[in-house]
mmCIF file of C-alpha atoms and ligand atoms in Angstrom:
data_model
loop_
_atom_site.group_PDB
_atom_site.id
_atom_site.type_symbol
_atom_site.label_atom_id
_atom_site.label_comp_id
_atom_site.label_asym_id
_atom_site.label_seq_id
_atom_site.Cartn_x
_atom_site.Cartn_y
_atom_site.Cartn_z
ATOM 1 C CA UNK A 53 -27.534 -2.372 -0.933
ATOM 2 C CA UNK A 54 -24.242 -1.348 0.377
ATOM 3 C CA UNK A 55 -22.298 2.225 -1.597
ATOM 4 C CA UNK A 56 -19.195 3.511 -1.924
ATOM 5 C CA UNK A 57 -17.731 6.786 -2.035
ATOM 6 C CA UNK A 58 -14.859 7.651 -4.268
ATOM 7 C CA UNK A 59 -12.616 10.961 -3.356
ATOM 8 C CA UNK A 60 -10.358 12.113 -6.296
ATOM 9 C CA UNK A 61 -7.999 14.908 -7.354
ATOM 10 C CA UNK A 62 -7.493 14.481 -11.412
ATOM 11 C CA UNK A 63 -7.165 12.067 -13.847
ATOM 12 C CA UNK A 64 -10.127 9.472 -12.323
ATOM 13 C CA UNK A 65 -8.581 6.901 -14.115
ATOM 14 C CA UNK A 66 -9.119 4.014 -11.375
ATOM 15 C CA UNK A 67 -12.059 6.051 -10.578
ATOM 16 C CA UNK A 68 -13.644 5.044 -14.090
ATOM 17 C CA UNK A 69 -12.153 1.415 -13.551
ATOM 18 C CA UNK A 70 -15.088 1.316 -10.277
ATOM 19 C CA UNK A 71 -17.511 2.861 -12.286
ATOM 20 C CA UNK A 72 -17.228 0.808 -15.022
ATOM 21 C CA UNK A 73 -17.148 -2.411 -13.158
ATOM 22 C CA UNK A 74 -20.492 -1.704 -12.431
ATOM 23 C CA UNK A 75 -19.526 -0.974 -8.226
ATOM 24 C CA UNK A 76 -22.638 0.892 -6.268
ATOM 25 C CA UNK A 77 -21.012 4.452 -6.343
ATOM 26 C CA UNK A 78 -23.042 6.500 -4.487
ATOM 27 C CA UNK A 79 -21.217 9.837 -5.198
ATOM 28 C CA UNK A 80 -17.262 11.324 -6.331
ATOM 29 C CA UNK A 81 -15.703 13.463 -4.067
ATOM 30 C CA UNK A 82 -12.753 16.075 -5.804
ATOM 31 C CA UNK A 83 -10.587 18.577 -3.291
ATOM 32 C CA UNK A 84 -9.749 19.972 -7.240
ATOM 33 C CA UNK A 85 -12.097 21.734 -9.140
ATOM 34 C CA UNK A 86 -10.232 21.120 -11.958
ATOM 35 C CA UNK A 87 -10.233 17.396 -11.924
ATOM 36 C CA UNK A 88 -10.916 15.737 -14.894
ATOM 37 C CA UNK A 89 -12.774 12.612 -13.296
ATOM 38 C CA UNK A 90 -15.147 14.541 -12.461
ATOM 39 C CA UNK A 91 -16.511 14.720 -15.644
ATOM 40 C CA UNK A 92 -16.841 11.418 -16.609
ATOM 41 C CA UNK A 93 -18.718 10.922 -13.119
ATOM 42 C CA UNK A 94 -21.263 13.485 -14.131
ATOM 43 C CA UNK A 95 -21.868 11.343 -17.608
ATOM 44 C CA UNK A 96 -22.633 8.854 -15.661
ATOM 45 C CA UNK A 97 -25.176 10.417 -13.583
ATOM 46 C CA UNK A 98 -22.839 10.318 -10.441
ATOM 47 C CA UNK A 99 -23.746 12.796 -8.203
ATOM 48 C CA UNK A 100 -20.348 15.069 -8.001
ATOM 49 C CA UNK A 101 -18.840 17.531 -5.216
ATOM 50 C CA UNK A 102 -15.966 20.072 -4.714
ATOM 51 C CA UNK A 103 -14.285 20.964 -1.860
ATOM 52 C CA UNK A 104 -11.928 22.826 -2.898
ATOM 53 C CA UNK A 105 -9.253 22.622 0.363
ATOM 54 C CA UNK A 106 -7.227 25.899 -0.216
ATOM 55 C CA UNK A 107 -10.691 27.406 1.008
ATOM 56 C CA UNK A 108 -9.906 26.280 4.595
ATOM 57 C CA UNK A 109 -7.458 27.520 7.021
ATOM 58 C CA UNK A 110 -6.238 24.531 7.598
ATOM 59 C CA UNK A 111 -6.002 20.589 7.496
ATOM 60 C CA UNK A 112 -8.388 19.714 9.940
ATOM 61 C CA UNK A 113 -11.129 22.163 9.002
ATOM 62 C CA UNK A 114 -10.854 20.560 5.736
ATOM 63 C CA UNK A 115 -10.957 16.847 6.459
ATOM 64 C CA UNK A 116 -14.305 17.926 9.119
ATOM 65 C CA UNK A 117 -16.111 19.411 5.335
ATOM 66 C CA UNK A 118 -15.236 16.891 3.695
ATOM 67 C CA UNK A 119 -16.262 13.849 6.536
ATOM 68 C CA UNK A 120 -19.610 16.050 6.584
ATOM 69 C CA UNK A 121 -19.906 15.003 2.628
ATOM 70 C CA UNK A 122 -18.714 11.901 3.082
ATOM 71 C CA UNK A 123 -21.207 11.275 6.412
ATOM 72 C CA UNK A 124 -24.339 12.155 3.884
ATOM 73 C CA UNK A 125 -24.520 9.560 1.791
ATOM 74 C CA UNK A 126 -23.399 6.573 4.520
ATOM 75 C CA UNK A 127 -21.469 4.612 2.851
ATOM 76 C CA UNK A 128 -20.001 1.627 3.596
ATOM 77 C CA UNK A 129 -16.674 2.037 1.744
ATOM 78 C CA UNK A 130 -14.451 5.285 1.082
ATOM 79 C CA UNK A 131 -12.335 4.958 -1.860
ATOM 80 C CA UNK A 132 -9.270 7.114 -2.039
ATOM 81 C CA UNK A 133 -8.389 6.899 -6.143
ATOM 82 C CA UNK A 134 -5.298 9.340 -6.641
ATOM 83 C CA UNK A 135 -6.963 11.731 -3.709
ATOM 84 C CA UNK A 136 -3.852 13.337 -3.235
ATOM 85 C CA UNK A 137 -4.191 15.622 -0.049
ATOM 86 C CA UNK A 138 -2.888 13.820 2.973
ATOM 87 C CA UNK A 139 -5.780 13.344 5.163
ATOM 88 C CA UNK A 140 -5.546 13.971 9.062
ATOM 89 C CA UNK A 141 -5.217 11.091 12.426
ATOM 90 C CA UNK A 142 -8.532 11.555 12.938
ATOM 91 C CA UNK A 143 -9.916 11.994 9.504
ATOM 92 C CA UNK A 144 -8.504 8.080 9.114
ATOM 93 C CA UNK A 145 -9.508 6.485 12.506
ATOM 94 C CA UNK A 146 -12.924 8.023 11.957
ATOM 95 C CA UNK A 147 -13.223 5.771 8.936
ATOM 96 C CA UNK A 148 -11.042 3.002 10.296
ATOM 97 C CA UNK A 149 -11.880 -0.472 8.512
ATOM 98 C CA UNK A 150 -14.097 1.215 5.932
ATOM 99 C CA UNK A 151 -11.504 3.515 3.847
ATOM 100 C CA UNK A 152 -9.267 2.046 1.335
ATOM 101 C CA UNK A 153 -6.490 3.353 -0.997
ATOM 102 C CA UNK A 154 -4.768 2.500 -4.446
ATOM 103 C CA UNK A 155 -0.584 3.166 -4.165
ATOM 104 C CA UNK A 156 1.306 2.410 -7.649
ATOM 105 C CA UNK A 157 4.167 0.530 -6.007
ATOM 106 C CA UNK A 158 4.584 -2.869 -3.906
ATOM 107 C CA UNK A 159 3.845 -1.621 -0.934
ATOM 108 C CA UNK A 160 5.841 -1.205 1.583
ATOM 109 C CA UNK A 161 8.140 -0.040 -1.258
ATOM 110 C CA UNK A 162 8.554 3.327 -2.511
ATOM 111 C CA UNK A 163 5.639 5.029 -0.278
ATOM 112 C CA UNK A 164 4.825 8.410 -1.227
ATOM 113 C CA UNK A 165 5.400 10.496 -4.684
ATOM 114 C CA UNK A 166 6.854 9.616 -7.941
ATOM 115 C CA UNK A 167 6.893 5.945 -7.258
ATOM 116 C CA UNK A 168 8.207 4.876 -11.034
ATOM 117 C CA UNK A 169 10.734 7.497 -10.435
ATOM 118 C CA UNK A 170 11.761 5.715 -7.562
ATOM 119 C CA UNK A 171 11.111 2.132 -8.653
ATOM 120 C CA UNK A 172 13.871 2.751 -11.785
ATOM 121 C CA UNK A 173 16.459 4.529 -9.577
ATOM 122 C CA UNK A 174 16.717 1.255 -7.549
ATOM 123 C CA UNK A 175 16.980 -0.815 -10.347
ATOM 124 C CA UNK A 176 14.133 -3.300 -9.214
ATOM 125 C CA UNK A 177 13.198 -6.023 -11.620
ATOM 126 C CA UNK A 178 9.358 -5.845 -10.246
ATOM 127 C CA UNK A 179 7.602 -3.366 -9.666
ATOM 128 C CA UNK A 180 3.115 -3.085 -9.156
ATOM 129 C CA UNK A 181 0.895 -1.363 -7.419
ATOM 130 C CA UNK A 182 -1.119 -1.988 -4.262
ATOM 131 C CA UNK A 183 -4.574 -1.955 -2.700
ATOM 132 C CA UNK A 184 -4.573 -1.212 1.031
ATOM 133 C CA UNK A 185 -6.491 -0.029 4.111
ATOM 134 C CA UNK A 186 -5.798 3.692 5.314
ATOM 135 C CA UNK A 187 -3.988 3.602 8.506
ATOM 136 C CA UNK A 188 -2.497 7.186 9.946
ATOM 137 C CA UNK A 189 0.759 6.288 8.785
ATOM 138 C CA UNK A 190 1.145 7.239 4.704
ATOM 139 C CA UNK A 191 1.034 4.934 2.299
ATOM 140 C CA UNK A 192 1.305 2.289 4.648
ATOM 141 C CA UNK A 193 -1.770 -0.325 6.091
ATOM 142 C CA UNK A 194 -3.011 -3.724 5.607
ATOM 143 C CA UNK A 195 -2.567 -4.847 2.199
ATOM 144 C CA UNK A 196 -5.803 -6.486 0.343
ATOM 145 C CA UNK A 197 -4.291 -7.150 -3.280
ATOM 146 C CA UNK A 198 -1.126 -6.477 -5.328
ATOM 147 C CA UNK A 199 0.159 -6.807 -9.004
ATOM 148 C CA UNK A 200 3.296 -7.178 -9.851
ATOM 149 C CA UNK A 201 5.291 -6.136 -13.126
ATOM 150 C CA UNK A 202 8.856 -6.635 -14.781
ATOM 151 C CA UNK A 203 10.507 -3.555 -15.029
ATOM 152 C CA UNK A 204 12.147 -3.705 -18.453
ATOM 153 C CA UNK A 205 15.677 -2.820 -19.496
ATOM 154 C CA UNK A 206 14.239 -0.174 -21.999
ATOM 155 C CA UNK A 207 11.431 1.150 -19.294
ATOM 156 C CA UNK A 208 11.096 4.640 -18.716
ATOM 157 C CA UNK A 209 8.766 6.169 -16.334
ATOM 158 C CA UNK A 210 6.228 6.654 -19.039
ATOM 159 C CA UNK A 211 5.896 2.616 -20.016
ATOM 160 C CA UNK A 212 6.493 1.686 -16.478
ATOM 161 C CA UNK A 213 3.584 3.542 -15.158
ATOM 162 C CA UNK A 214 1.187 2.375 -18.174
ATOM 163 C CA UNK A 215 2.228 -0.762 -17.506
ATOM 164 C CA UNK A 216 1.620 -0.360 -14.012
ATOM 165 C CA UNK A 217 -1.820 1.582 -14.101
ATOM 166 C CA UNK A 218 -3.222 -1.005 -16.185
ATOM 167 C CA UNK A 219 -3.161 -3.682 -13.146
ATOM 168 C CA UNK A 220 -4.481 -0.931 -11.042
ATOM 169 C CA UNK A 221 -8.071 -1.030 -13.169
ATOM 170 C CA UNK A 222 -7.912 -4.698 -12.565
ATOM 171 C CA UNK A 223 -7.156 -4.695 -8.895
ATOM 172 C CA UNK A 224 -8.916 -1.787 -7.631
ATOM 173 C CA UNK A 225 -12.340 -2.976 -8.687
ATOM 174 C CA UNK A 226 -11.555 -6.587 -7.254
ATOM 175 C CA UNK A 227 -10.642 -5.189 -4.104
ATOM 176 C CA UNK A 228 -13.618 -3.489 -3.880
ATOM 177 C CA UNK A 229 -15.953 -5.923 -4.755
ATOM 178 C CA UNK A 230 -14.544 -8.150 -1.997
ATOM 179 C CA UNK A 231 -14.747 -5.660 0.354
ATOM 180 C CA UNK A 232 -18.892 -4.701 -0.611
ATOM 181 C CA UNK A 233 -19.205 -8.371 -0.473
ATOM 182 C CA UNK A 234 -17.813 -8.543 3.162
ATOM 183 C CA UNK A 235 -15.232 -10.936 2.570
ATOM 184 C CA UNK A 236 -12.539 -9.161 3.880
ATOM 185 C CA UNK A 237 -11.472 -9.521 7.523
ATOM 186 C CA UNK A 238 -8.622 -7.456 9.521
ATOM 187 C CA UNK A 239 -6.593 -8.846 11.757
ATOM 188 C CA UNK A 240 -4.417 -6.767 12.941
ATOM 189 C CA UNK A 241 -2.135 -5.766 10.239
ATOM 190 C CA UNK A 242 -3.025 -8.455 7.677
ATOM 191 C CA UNK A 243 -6.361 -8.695 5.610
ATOM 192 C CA UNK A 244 -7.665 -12.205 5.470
ATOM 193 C CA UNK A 245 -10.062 -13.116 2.104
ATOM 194 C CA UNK A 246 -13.099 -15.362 2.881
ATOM 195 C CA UNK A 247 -12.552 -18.067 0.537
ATOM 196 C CA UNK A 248 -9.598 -20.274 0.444
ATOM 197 C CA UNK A 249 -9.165 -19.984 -3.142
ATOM 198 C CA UNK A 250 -9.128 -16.406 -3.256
ATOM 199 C CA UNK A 251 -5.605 -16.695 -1.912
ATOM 200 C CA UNK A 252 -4.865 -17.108 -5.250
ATOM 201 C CA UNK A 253 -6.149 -13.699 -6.838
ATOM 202 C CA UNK A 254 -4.063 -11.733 -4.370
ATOM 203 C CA UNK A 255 -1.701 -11.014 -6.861
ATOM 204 C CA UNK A 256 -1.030 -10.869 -10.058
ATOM 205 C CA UNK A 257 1.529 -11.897 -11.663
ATOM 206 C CA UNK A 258 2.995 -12.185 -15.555
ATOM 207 C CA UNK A 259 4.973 -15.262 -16.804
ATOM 208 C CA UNK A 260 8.227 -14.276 -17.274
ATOM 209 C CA UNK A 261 9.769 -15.740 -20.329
ATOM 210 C CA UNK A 262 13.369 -15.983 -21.163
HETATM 211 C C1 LIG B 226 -2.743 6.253 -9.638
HETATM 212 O O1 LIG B 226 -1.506 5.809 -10.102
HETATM 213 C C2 LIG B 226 -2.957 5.844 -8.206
HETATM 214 O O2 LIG B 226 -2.365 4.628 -7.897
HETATM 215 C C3 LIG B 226 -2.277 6.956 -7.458
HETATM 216 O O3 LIG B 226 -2.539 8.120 -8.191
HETATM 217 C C4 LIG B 226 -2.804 7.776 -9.554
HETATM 218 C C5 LIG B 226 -4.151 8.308 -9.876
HETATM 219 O O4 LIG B 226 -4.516 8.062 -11.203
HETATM 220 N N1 LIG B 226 -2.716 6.992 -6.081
HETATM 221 P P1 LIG B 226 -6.037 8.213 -11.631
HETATM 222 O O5 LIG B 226 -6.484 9.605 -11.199
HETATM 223 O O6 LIG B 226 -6.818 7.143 -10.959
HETATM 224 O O7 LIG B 226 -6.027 8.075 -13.124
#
């Protein structure tokens, strides 16, 4: 039976999307004591940690811990759901092929914070979110799946990210489950899906009436 491990930092949203989809989570991971997935993963019966990373001196101390978590319960997948420390070189080629993160833009647009922010500043008519593979570089690796949504004349960054985070709980666990299910292949910077039809569920997309 392959597992997954999820890391998190608050909300757990996408978190609870894995966890309801009925994904083999062997254990949730929060640098934030605070974090309110965590909860919800202890209903469950999750097993839960802390590592709380303004205990270490400094980024790489921190990202050794937490590997040494990680490294305990072997699992074949590491799930970054709104994990928001930025994780070290080696941290990421240590789990190279086998760690995977949500991003709530089109990727390779509007990397880093405040992405809805961003996405209405520019005046884009679509906007999504994105399932990808860690590489060193932020925000930035071989994409698996994306939604897309319009962004609305009346949006503000409230409706654009509900909008937004409700095609992450639908992507997220799809990604996932194609990735347990070793249908995904790298090739260098592009993910390849087993099937031939699966093309087709790389992205979602509304009809846009007018
Ligand atoms: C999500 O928008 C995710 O894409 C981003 O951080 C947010 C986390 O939300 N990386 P949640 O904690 O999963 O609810």
């Amino acid at each position: 039976m392959k597992s997954m491990v999820i890391l998190i930092s608050g909300r757990g949203s996408n978190m609870q999307a894995l966890l309801e989809a009925g994904l083999p989570v062997a254990a949730v991971i929060s640098n934030n004591p605070d974090a309110a997935g965590l909860t919800f993963a202890q209903a469950r019966g999750i097993p839960t940690h802390t590592i709380n990373h303004r205990a270490f001196p400094d980024r790489n101390t921190f990202d050794s811990a937490l590997a040494n978590i990680i490294d305990s319960y072997q699992p074949h997948l590491i799930a970054l759901a709104g994990f928001m420390r930025i994780l070290s070189e080696a941290f990421v080629k240590r789990y190279h092929g086998k760690l995977i993160n949500i991003h709530p833009s089109l990727l390779p647009a509007f990397p880093g914070l405040n992405t809805h922010v961003q996405a209405l500043q520019e005046g884009v008519k679509i906007h999504g979110c994105t399932v990808h593979f860690v590489t060193p570089q932020l925000d930035y690796g071989p994409i698996i799946i994306q939604a897309a949504v319009p962004v609305l004349a009346n949006d503000t960054t409230t409706t654009l990210a509900a909008r937004v985070l409700a095609q992450e709980h639908r992507i997220y666990p799809q990604a996932v489950s194609w990735f347990l299910q070793g249908k995904l292949t790298l090739i260098e910077n592009r993910v390849v899906i087993e099937t031939a039809c699966d093309d087709q569920k790389v992205l979602y997309s509304p009809e846009i009436t007018l």
